[in-house]
Amino acid sequence: MNFIVLTIFPEMFKPFWEHGIVSRAINQDKISVSAIDIRDFAQGKHRTTDDRPYGGGCGMIMKPEPLAGAIRAAEKKAPLSKRILLTPQGRPFDQRVAEELASSDGLILVCGRYEGVDERICHDFIDDEISIGDYILTGGELAAMVIVDAVTRLIPGVLGGKDSAEKDSFSDSVLEHAHYTRPRVFEDDEVPGVLLSGNHKEIERWRLETSLIRTFLKRRDLLENRPLSSQEIEILKKWCLDIEKIIHDQSLYGPDPLSGGQQEG
Ligand code: ADE
């Protein structure tokens, strides 16, 4: 996979390429990365990349000529790449989009700055527009890093067995189960006994339960939009019964103890 980032701040990417899984993937030839300075394609003494908007208004717009020059140069290096503009107006980036991008030949990531880019670039030089969230960054550079990071770790062979992407949060539209490592007791807080039991079936069941309960509490939308397996349905039904039992047992004790002994009604 070939990533080419177009930016007016290519230096921002140097430390990014040099750390962690991205750096390892580069060294193992799983990915190749480069940054093209949009300013190299700007004209004039000041190599200006932005200008005032036609029609007036505040803010500056990225000029089309330097962007077009930089995109053409990137296309020459990697003709099969998908050209993506990072913009808050793009389609939302999520794990599914990361998987989709991971199966492409390469990505040309165009980082906008200022108020935006000249519309003619969006029409004629861009295949896709992506946003990493409903907030406005000062430029697309951080969004490009997010995409490179999320896509790189999905490329076969980039993550070893010990940190495989298959069991990630979201890869199955549920959040990951709880994790523990040594020490067994940390500030009086013990690792759940089942994880020390050696009973792999029980451990798998516990993991599925914690994964479901987290998803239910933190991201119920994920559960609502995904078919449940029969084991998951069985676990959810068991919770319903447990909750009903708690309510039933409480109601046998008469007045609400929290309302100062007053009968409700
Ligand atoms: N540029 C500015 N804000 C952005 C965002 N939220 N996503 C992608 N690119 C951006």
PDB file of C-alpha atoms and ligand atoms in Angstrom:
ATOM      1  CA  MET A   1       0.000   0.000   0.000  1.00  0.00           C
ATOM      2  CA  ASN A   2       1.308   3.369  -1.027  1.00  0.00           C
ATOM      3  CA  PHE A   3       0.344   6.506   0.920  1.00  0.00           C
ATOM      4  CA  ILE A   4       1.139   9.929  -0.533  1.00  0.00           C
ATOM      5  CA  VAL A   5       0.171  12.928   1.568  1.00  0.00           C
ATOM      6  CA  LEU A   6      -0.199  16.357  -0.037  1.00  0.00           C
ATOM      7  CA  THR A   7       0.299  19.109   2.504  1.00  0.00           C
ATOM      8  CA  ILE A   8       1.827  22.522   3.087  1.00  0.00           C
ATOM      9  CA  PHE A   9       3.390  21.064   6.268  1.00  0.00           C
ATOM     10  CA  PRO A  10       5.331  17.964   5.133  1.00  0.00           C
ATOM     11  CA  GLU A  11       7.565  18.194   8.229  1.00  0.00           C
ATOM     12  CA  MET A  12       4.580  17.268  10.413  1.00  0.00           C
ATOM     13  CA  PHE A  13       4.708  13.740   8.990  1.00  0.00           C
ATOM     14  CA  LYS A  14       8.365  12.922   9.719  1.00  0.00           C
ATOM     15  CA  PRO A  15       7.887  11.971  13.385  1.00  0.00           C
ATOM     16  CA  PHE A  16       4.687  10.177  12.447  1.00  0.00           C
ATOM     17  CA  TRP A  17       6.446   7.903   9.926  1.00  0.00           C
ATOM     18  CA  GLU A  18       9.212   7.192  12.452  1.00  0.00           C
ATOM     19  CA  HIS A  19       7.233   5.648  15.305  1.00  0.00           C
ATOM     20  CA  GLY A  20       5.269   2.552  16.217  1.00  0.00           C
ATOM     21  CA  ILE A  21       3.460   0.213  13.875  1.00  0.00           C
ATOM     22  CA  VAL A  22       3.594   2.673  10.949  1.00  0.00           C
ATOM     23  CA  SER A  23       7.392   2.792  11.147  1.00  0.00           C
ATOM     24  CA  ARG A  24       7.557  -1.017  11.410  1.00  0.00           C
ATOM     25  CA  ALA A  25       5.262  -1.406   8.382  1.00  0.00           C
ATOM     26  CA  ILE A  26       7.548   0.911   6.365  1.00  0.00           C
ATOM     27  CA  ASN A  27      10.660  -1.025   7.399  1.00  0.00           C
ATOM     28  CA  GLN A  28       8.980  -4.320   6.458  1.00  0.00           C
ATOM     29  CA  ASP A  29       7.958  -2.912   3.040  1.00  0.00           C
ATOM     30  CA  LYS A  30       4.287  -3.417   3.829  1.00  0.00           C
ATOM     31  CA  ILE A  31       3.620   0.248   3.115  1.00  0.00           C
ATOM     32  CA  SER A  32       5.474   3.083   1.440  1.00  0.00           C
ATOM     33  CA  VAL A  33       4.886   6.676   2.473  1.00  0.00           C
ATOM     34  CA  SER A  34       5.801  10.105   1.174  1.00  0.00           C
ATOM     35  CA  ALA A  35       4.720  13.683   1.629  1.00  0.00           C
ATOM     36  CA  ILE A  36       4.517  16.149  -1.245  1.00  0.00           C
ATOM     37  CA  ASP A  37       4.794  19.840  -0.402  1.00  0.00           C
ATOM     38  CA  ILE A  38       1.907  21.632  -2.128  1.00  0.00           C
ATOM     39  CA  ARG A  39       3.979  24.825  -1.998  1.00  0.00           C
ATOM     40  CA  ASP A  40       6.440  23.284  -4.493  1.00  0.00           C
ATOM     41  CA  PHE A  41       3.697  23.701  -7.110  1.00  0.00           C
ATOM     42  CA  ALA A  42       2.838  27.297  -6.232  1.00  0.00           C
ATOM     43  CA  GLN A  43       3.843  30.198  -8.480  1.00  0.00           C
ATOM     44  CA  GLY A  44       5.570  33.504  -7.723  1.00  0.00           C
ATOM     45  CA  LYS A  45       8.177  34.718  -5.303  1.00  0.00           C
ATOM     46  CA  HIS A  46       6.034  33.972  -2.254  1.00  0.00           C
ATOM     47  CA  ARG A  47       4.775  30.579  -3.497  1.00  0.00           C
ATOM     48  CA  THR A  48       1.298  31.435  -2.234  1.00  0.00           C
ATOM     49  CA  THR A  49      -1.118  28.527  -1.796  1.00  0.00           C
ATOM     50  CA  ASP A  50      -4.204  30.476  -0.674  1.00  0.00           C
ATOM     51  CA  ASP A  51      -6.262  33.450  -1.815  1.00  0.00           C
ATOM     52  CA  ARG A  52      -9.396  35.456  -0.924  1.00  0.00           C
ATOM     53  CA  PRO A  53     -12.787  33.969  -1.816  1.00  0.00           C
ATOM     54  CA  TYR A  54     -14.688  35.241  -4.870  1.00  0.00           C
ATOM     55  CA  GLY A  55     -17.894  36.906  -3.691  1.00  0.00           C
ATOM     56  CA  GLY A  56     -16.275  38.134  -0.491  1.00  0.00           C
ATOM     57  CA  GLY A  57     -16.398  36.751   3.010  1.00  0.00           C
ATOM     58  CA  CYS A  58     -13.846  35.902   5.608  1.00  0.00           C
ATOM     59  CA  GLY A  59     -11.156  33.250   5.468  1.00  0.00           C
ATOM     60  CA  MET A  60      -8.827  32.114   2.744  1.00  0.00           C
ATOM     61  CA  ILE A  61      -9.289  29.420   0.121  1.00  0.00           C
ATOM     62  CA  MET A  62      -6.615  27.022  -1.165  1.00  0.00           C
ATOM     63  CA  LYS A  63      -5.775  27.974  -4.730  1.00  0.00           C
ATOM     64  CA  PRO A  64      -6.477  25.344  -7.399  1.00  0.00           C
ATOM     65  CA  GLU A  65      -3.201  25.465  -9.378  1.00  0.00           C
ATOM     66  CA  PRO A  66      -0.782  24.296  -6.627  1.00  0.00           C
ATOM     67  CA  LEU A  67      -3.227  21.578  -5.549  1.00  0.00           C
ATOM     68  CA  ALA A  68      -3.739  20.361  -9.122  1.00  0.00           C
ATOM     69  CA  GLY A  69       0.045  20.308  -9.683  1.00  0.00           C
ATOM     70  CA  ALA A  70       0.646  18.345  -6.484  1.00  0.00           C
ATOM     71  CA  ILE A  71      -2.137  15.847  -7.239  1.00  0.00           C
ATOM     72  CA  ARG A  72      -0.821  15.284 -10.768  1.00  0.00           C
ATOM     73  CA  ALA A  73       2.688  14.679  -9.395  1.00  0.00           C
ATOM     74  CA  ALA A  74       1.286  12.149  -6.911  1.00  0.00           C
ATOM     75  CA  GLU A  75      -0.705  10.413  -9.671  1.00  0.00           C
ATOM     76  CA  LYS A  76       2.462  10.046 -11.713  1.00  0.00           C
ATOM     77  CA  LYS A  77       4.119   8.252  -8.781  1.00  0.00           C
ATOM     78  CA  ALA A  78       1.078   6.062  -8.010  1.00  0.00           C
ATOM     79  CA  PRO A  79      -1.421   6.059 -10.900  1.00  0.00           C
ATOM     80  CA  LEU A  80      -3.877   3.551  -9.357  1.00  0.00           C
ATOM     81  CA  SER A  81      -4.268   5.424  -6.079  1.00  0.00           C
ATOM     82  CA  LYS A  82      -7.547   6.792  -4.812  1.00  0.00           C
ATOM     83  CA  ARG A  83      -7.500  10.582  -4.391  1.00  0.00           C
ATOM     84  CA  ILE A  84      -9.021  11.555  -1.055  1.00  0.00           C
ATOM     85  CA  LEU A  85      -9.675  15.056   0.246  1.00  0.00           C
ATOM     86  CA  LEU A  86      -9.712  15.399   4.049  1.00  0.00           C
ATOM     87  CA  THR A  87     -12.543  17.740   4.917  1.00  0.00           C
ATOM     88  CA  PRO A  88     -15.185  18.061   7.643  1.00  0.00           C
ATOM     89  CA  GLN A  89     -17.734  17.852   4.805  1.00  0.00           C
ATOM     90  CA  GLY A  90     -16.628  14.335   3.806  1.00  0.00           C
ATOM     91  CA  ARG A  91     -18.245  11.008   4.590  1.00  0.00           C
ATOM     92  CA  PRO A  92     -17.585   9.892   8.158  1.00  0.00           C
ATOM     93  CA  PHE A  93     -14.501   7.737   8.664  1.00  0.00           C
ATOM     94  CA  ASP A  94     -15.081   4.527  10.602  1.00  0.00           C
ATOM     95  CA  GLN A  95     -13.702   0.983  10.752  1.00  0.00           C
ATOM     96  CA  ARG A  96     -15.699  -0.073   7.706  1.00  0.00           C
ATOM     97  CA  VAL A  97     -14.269   2.786   5.640  1.00  0.00           C
ATOM     98  CA  ALA A  98     -10.786   1.882   6.937  1.00  0.00           C
ATOM     99  CA  GLU A  99     -11.323  -1.711   5.706  1.00  0.00           C
ATOM    100  CA  GLU A 100     -12.548  -0.437   2.343  1.00  0.00           C
ATOM    101  CA  LEU A 101      -9.486   1.808   1.942  1.00  0.00           C
ATOM    102  CA  ALA A 102      -7.138  -0.992   3.037  1.00  0.00           C
ATOM    103  CA  SER A 103      -8.138  -2.964  -0.047  1.00  0.00           C
ATOM    104  CA  SER A 104      -7.199  -0.175  -2.463  1.00  0.00           C
ATOM    105  CA  ASP A 105      -3.863   0.070  -4.313  1.00  0.00           C
ATOM    106  CA  GLY A 106      -2.847   3.308  -2.712  1.00  0.00           C
ATOM    107  CA  LEU A 107      -4.128   6.557  -1.243  1.00  0.00           C
ATOM    108  CA  ILE A 108      -3.344  10.135  -2.179  1.00  0.00           C
ATOM    109  CA  LEU A 109      -4.409  12.118   0.886  1.00  0.00           C
ATOM    110  CA  VAL A 110      -5.003  15.799   0.161  1.00  0.00           C
ATOM    111  CA  CYS A 111      -4.820  17.959   3.285  1.00  0.00           C
ATOM    112  CA  GLY A 112      -6.890  21.103   3.055  1.00  0.00           C
ATOM    113  CA  ARG A 113      -6.115  24.195   5.155  1.00  0.00           C
ATOM    114  CA  TYR A 114      -7.828  27.530   5.757  1.00  0.00           C
ATOM    115  CA  GLU A 115     -11.542  27.761   4.920  1.00  0.00           C
ATOM    116  CA  GLY A 116     -11.359  25.005   2.307  1.00  0.00           C
ATOM    117  CA  VAL A 117     -10.183  24.250  -1.204  1.00  0.00           C
ATOM    118  CA  ASP A 118     -11.340  25.697  -4.525  1.00  0.00           C
ATOM    119  CA  GLU A 119     -14.439  23.747  -5.597  1.00  0.00           C
ATOM    120  CA  ARG A 120     -12.976  22.885  -9.000  1.00  0.00           C
ATOM    121  CA  ILE A 121     -10.397  20.680  -7.268  1.00  0.00           C
ATOM    122  CA  CYS A 122     -13.181  18.721  -5.532  1.00  0.00           C
ATOM    123  CA  HIS A 123     -14.965  18.185  -8.854  1.00  0.00           C
ATOM    124  CA  ASP A 124     -12.092  17.234 -11.118  1.00  0.00           C
ATOM    125  CA  PHE A 125      -9.235  15.912  -8.982  1.00  0.00           C
ATOM    126  CA  ILE A 126     -10.827  14.073  -6.049  1.00  0.00           C
ATOM    127  CA  ASP A 127     -12.452  10.608  -5.876  1.00  0.00           C
ATOM    128  CA  ASP A 128     -13.657  10.682  -2.280  1.00  0.00           C
ATOM    129  CA  GLU A 129     -14.028  13.150   0.598  1.00  0.00           C
ATOM    130  CA  ILE A 130     -13.552  11.931   4.164  1.00  0.00           C
ATOM    131  CA  SER A 131     -14.153  13.522   7.573  1.00  0.00           C
ATOM    132  CA  ILE A 132     -12.739  12.040  10.784  1.00  0.00           C
ATOM    133  CA  GLY A 133     -15.473  13.583  12.933  1.00  0.00           C
ATOM    134  CA  ASP A 134     -17.912  16.422  13.391  1.00  0.00           C
ATOM    135  CA  TYR A 135     -15.417  19.050  14.491  1.00  0.00           C
ATOM    136  CA  ILE A 136     -13.222  21.468  12.595  1.00  0.00           C
ATOM    137  CA  LEU A 137      -9.465  20.927  12.616  1.00  0.00           C
ATOM    138  CA  THR A 138      -7.086  23.626  11.433  1.00  0.00           C
ATOM    139  CA  GLY A 139      -6.112  21.359   8.549  1.00  0.00           C
ATOM    140  CA  GLY A 140      -6.386  17.858   7.149  1.00  0.00           C
ATOM    141  CA  GLU A 141      -2.946  16.690   8.345  1.00  0.00           C
ATOM    142  CA  LEU A 142      -4.115  15.058  11.589  1.00  0.00           C
ATOM    143  CA  ALA A 143      -7.004  13.452   9.708  1.00  0.00           C
ATOM    144  CA  ALA A 144      -4.535  12.036   7.153  1.00  0.00           C
ATOM    145  CA  MET A 145      -2.469  10.548   9.999  1.00  0.00           C
ATOM    146  CA  VAL A 146      -5.574   8.978  11.510  1.00  0.00           C
ATOM    147  CA  ILE A 147      -6.378   7.340   8.183  1.00  0.00           C
ATOM    148  CA  VAL A 148      -2.810   6.135   7.535  1.00  0.00           C
ATOM    149  CA  ASP A 149      -2.693   4.658  11.045  1.00  0.00           C
ATOM    150  CA  ALA A 150      -6.084   2.914  10.923  1.00  0.00           C
ATOM    151  CA  VAL A 151      -5.540   1.556   7.397  1.00  0.00           C
ATOM    152  CA  THR A 152      -1.933   0.424   7.953  1.00  0.00           C
ATOM    153  CA  ARG A 153      -2.804  -1.845  10.858  1.00  0.00           C
ATOM    154  CA  LEU A 154      -5.347  -3.647   8.649  1.00  0.00           C
ATOM    155  CA  ILE A 155      -2.799  -4.559   5.976  1.00  0.00           C
ATOM    156  CA  PRO A 156      -2.044  -8.299   6.146  1.00  0.00           C
ATOM    157  CA  GLY A 157       1.183  -9.019   8.009  1.00  0.00           C
ATOM    158  CA  VAL A 158       1.488  -5.571   9.622  1.00  0.00           C
ATOM    159  CA  LEU A 159       0.164  -6.702  13.002  1.00  0.00           C
ATOM    160  CA  GLY A 160       1.669  -9.888  14.348  1.00  0.00           C
ATOM    161  CA  GLY A 161      -0.513 -12.615  15.917  1.00  0.00           C
ATOM    162  CA  LYS A 162      -0.180 -10.999  19.322  1.00  0.00           C
ATOM    163  CA  ASP A 163      -1.853  -7.792  18.233  1.00  0.00           C
ATOM    164  CA  SER A 164      -4.063  -9.049  15.455  1.00  0.00           C
ATOM    165  CA  ALA A 165      -6.753  -6.785  14.027  1.00  0.00           C
ATOM    166  CA  GLU A 166      -9.359  -9.534  13.813  1.00  0.00           C
ATOM    167  CA  LYS A 167     -10.631  -9.200  17.368  1.00  0.00           C
ATOM    168  CA  ASP A 168     -10.604  -5.407  17.460  1.00  0.00           C
ATOM    169  CA  SER A 169     -13.360  -3.266  18.826  1.00  0.00           C
ATOM    170  CA  PHE A 170     -15.706  -2.560  15.903  1.00  0.00           C
ATOM    171  CA  SER A 171     -14.341  -5.334  13.651  1.00  0.00           C
ATOM    172  CA  ASP A 172     -17.483  -7.256  14.643  1.00  0.00           C
ATOM    173  CA  SER A 173     -19.564  -4.174  15.530  1.00  0.00           C
ATOM    174  CA  VAL A 174     -19.171  -4.784  19.268  1.00  0.00           C
ATOM    175  CA  LEU A 175     -16.659  -3.260  21.650  1.00  0.00           C
ATOM    176  CA  GLU A 176     -13.796  -5.396  22.846  1.00  0.00           C
ATOM    177  CA  HIS A 177     -14.034  -7.289  26.134  1.00  0.00           C
ATOM    178  CA  ALA A 178     -12.241  -6.087  29.272  1.00  0.00           C
ATOM    179  CA  HIS A 179      -8.491  -6.735  29.424  1.00  0.00           C
ATOM    180  CA  TYR A 180      -6.222  -7.421  32.406  1.00  0.00           C
ATOM    181  CA  THR A 181      -2.499  -8.063  32.780  1.00  0.00           C
ATOM    182  CA  ARG A 182      -0.142  -8.548  35.722  1.00  0.00           C
ATOM    183  CA  PRO A 183      -0.131  -7.894  38.651  1.00  0.00           C
ATOM    184  CA  ARG A 184      -3.042 -10.102  39.750  1.00  0.00           C
ATOM    185  CA  VAL A 185      -3.905  -7.597  42.512  1.00  0.00           C
ATOM    186  CA  PHE A 186      -3.481  -3.881  41.807  1.00  0.00           C
ATOM    187  CA  GLU A 187      -4.313  -1.440  44.643  1.00  0.00           C
ATOM    188  CA  ASP A 188      -6.751  -3.969  46.174  1.00  0.00           C
ATOM    189  CA  ASP A 189      -8.415  -4.548  42.819  1.00  0.00           C
ATOM    190  CA  GLU A 190      -8.245  -8.196  41.710  1.00  0.00           C
ATOM    191  CA  VAL A 191      -8.316  -9.686  38.240  1.00  0.00           C
ATOM    192  CA  PRO A 192     -11.648 -11.554  37.761  1.00  0.00           C
ATOM    193  CA  GLY A 193     -11.197 -15.146  38.941  1.00  0.00           C
ATOM    194  CA  VAL A 194     -12.498 -16.696  35.716  1.00  0.00           C
ATOM    195  CA  LEU A 195      -9.451 -15.381  33.828  1.00  0.00           C
ATOM    196  CA  LEU A 196      -7.178 -17.339  36.167  1.00  0.00           C
ATOM    197  CA  SER A 197      -9.270 -20.516  35.992  1.00  0.00           C
ATOM    198  CA  GLY A 198      -7.654 -21.957  32.864  1.00  0.00           C
ATOM    199  CA  ASN A 199     -11.152 -22.881  31.649  1.00  0.00           C
ATOM    200  CA  HIS A 200     -11.065 -21.598  28.081  1.00  0.00           C
ATOM    201  CA  LYS A 201     -14.765 -22.093  27.435  1.00  0.00           C
ATOM    202  CA  GLU A 202     -15.661 -20.098  30.555  1.00  0.00           C
ATOM    203  CA  ILE A 203     -13.132 -17.413  29.638  1.00  0.00           C
ATOM    204  CA  GLU A 204     -14.600 -17.074  26.121  1.00  0.00           C
ATOM    205  CA  ARG A 205     -18.109 -16.816  27.566  1.00  0.00           C
ATOM    206  CA  TRP A 206     -16.986 -14.158  30.096  1.00  0.00           C
ATOM    207  CA  ARG A 207     -15.291 -12.188  27.311  1.00  0.00           C
ATOM    208  CA  LEU A 208     -18.398 -12.284  25.175  1.00  0.00           C
ATOM    209  CA  GLU A 209     -20.483 -11.139  28.158  1.00  0.00           C
ATOM    210  CA  THR A 210     -18.188  -8.205  28.997  1.00  0.00           C
ATOM    211  CA  SER A 211     -18.023  -7.266  25.356  1.00  0.00           C
ATOM    212  CA  LEU A 212     -21.824  -7.251  25.081  1.00  0.00           C
ATOM    213  CA  ILE A 213     -22.380  -5.374  28.337  1.00  0.00           C
ATOM    214  CA  ARG A 214     -19.881  -2.662  27.365  1.00  0.00           C
ATOM    215  CA  THR A 215     -21.449  -2.278  23.974  1.00  0.00           C
ATOM    216  CA  PHE A 216     -24.900  -2.079  25.547  1.00  0.00           C
ATOM    217  CA  LEU A 217     -23.796   0.554  28.089  1.00  0.00           C
ATOM    218  CA  LYS A 218     -21.460   2.639  25.924  1.00  0.00           C
ATOM    219  CA  ARG A 219     -22.571   2.169  22.296  1.00  0.00           C
ATOM    220  CA  ARG A 220     -26.072   0.721  22.166  1.00  0.00           C
ATOM    221  CA  ASP A 221     -26.382   1.916  18.548  1.00  0.00           C
ATOM    222  CA  LEU A 222     -23.825  -0.723  17.497  1.00  0.00           C
ATOM    223  CA  LEU A 223     -25.977  -3.541  18.909  1.00  0.00           C
ATOM    224  CA  GLU A 224     -29.144  -2.183  17.378  1.00  0.00           C
ATOM    225  CA  ASN A 225     -27.637  -2.203  13.899  1.00  0.00           C
ATOM    226  CA  ARG A 226     -26.242  -5.716  13.849  1.00  0.00           C
ATOM    227  CA  PRO A 227     -27.732  -9.253  13.838  1.00  0.00           C
ATOM    228  CA  LEU A 228     -27.194 -11.101  17.129  1.00  0.00           C
ATOM    229  CA  SER A 229     -25.852 -14.648  17.340  1.00  0.00           C
ATOM    230  CA  SER A 230     -27.892 -17.250  19.249  1.00  0.00           C
ATOM    231  CA  GLN A 231     -25.335 -17.191  22.086  1.00  0.00           C
ATOM    232  CA  GLU A 232     -25.588 -13.397  22.305  1.00  0.00           C
ATOM    233  CA  ILE A 233     -29.393 -13.592  22.413  1.00  0.00           C
ATOM    234  CA  GLU A 234     -29.144 -16.181  25.179  1.00  0.00           C
ATOM    235  CA  ILE A 235     -26.825 -13.871  27.205  1.00  0.00           C
ATOM    236  CA  LEU A 236     -29.103 -10.828  26.723  1.00  0.00           C
ATOM    237  CA  LYS A 237     -32.170 -12.874  27.744  1.00  0.00           C
ATOM    238  CA  LYS A 238     -30.352 -14.041  30.871  1.00  0.00           C
ATOM    239  CA  TRP A 239     -29.687 -10.401  31.824  1.00  0.00           C
ATOM    240  CA  CYS A 240     -33.375  -9.599  31.321  1.00  0.00           C
ATOM    241  CA  LEU A 241     -34.327 -12.428  33.662  1.00  0.00           C
ATOM    242  CA  ASP A 242     -31.694 -11.343  36.227  1.00  0.00           C
ATOM    243  CA  ILE A 243     -32.947  -7.732  36.133  1.00  0.00           C
ATOM    244  CA  GLU A 244     -36.592  -8.829  36.374  1.00  0.00           C
ATOM    245  CA  LYS A 245     -35.704 -10.993  39.371  1.00  0.00           C
ATOM    246  CA  ILE A 246     -34.026  -8.056  41.155  1.00  0.00           C
ATOM    247  CA  ILE A 247     -37.104  -5.850  40.566  1.00  0.00           C
ATOM    248  CA  HIS A 248     -39.489  -8.631  41.590  1.00  0.00           C
ATOM    249  CA  ASP A 249     -37.564  -9.426  44.790  1.00  0.00           C
ATOM    250  CA  GLN A 250     -37.414  -5.726  45.713  1.00  0.00           C
ATOM    251  CA  SER A 251     -41.143  -5.213  45.207  1.00  0.00           C
ATOM    252  CA  LEU A 252     -41.846  -7.986  47.751  1.00  0.00           C
ATOM    253  CA  TYR A 253     -40.318  -5.776  50.441  1.00  0.00           C
ATOM    254  CA  GLY A 254     -43.137  -3.229  50.300  1.00  0.00           C
ATOM    255  CA  PRO A 255     -42.495   0.521  50.426  1.00  0.00           C
ATOM    256  CA  ASP A 256     -39.615   2.107  48.561  1.00  0.00           C
ATOM    257  CA  PRO A 257     -36.769   2.261  51.148  1.00  0.00           C
ATOM    258  CA  LEU A 258     -35.319   5.333  49.427  1.00  0.00           C
ATOM    259  CA  SER A 259     -38.513   7.390  49.692  1.00  0.00           C
ATOM    260  CA  GLY A 260     -38.390   7.569  53.518  1.00  0.00           C
ATOM    261  CA  GLY A 261     -40.756   4.661  54.065  1.00  0.00           C
ATOM    262  CA  GLN A 262     -43.622   6.300  52.147  1.00  0.00           C
ATOM    263  CA  GLN A 263     -45.776   3.986  50.031  1.00  0.00           C
ATOM    264  CA  GLU A 264     -45.707   4.996  46.379  1.00  0.00           C
ATOM    265  CA  GLY A 265     -48.907   5.951  44.655  1.00  0.00           C
TER     266      GLY A 265
HETATM  267  N1  ADE B   1     -10.138  19.133   8.092  1.00  0.00           N
HETATM  268  C1  ADE B   1     -10.636  19.937   9.031  1.00  0.00           C
HETATM  269  N2  ADE B   1     -11.452  19.296   9.865  1.00  0.00           N
HETATM  270  C2  ADE B   1     -11.489  18.003   9.411  1.00  0.00           C
HETATM  271  C3  ADE B   1     -12.169  16.844   9.838  1.00  0.00           C
HETATM  272  N3  ADE B   1     -12.999  16.851  10.885  1.00  0.00           N
HETATM  273  N4  ADE B   1     -11.975  15.705   9.142  1.00  0.00           N
HETATM  274  C4  ADE B   1     -11.159  15.686   8.082  1.00  0.00           C
HETATM  275  N5  ADE B   1     -10.488  16.750   7.632  1.00  0.00           N
HETATM  276  C5  ADE B   1     -10.648  17.905   8.286  1.00  0.00           C
END
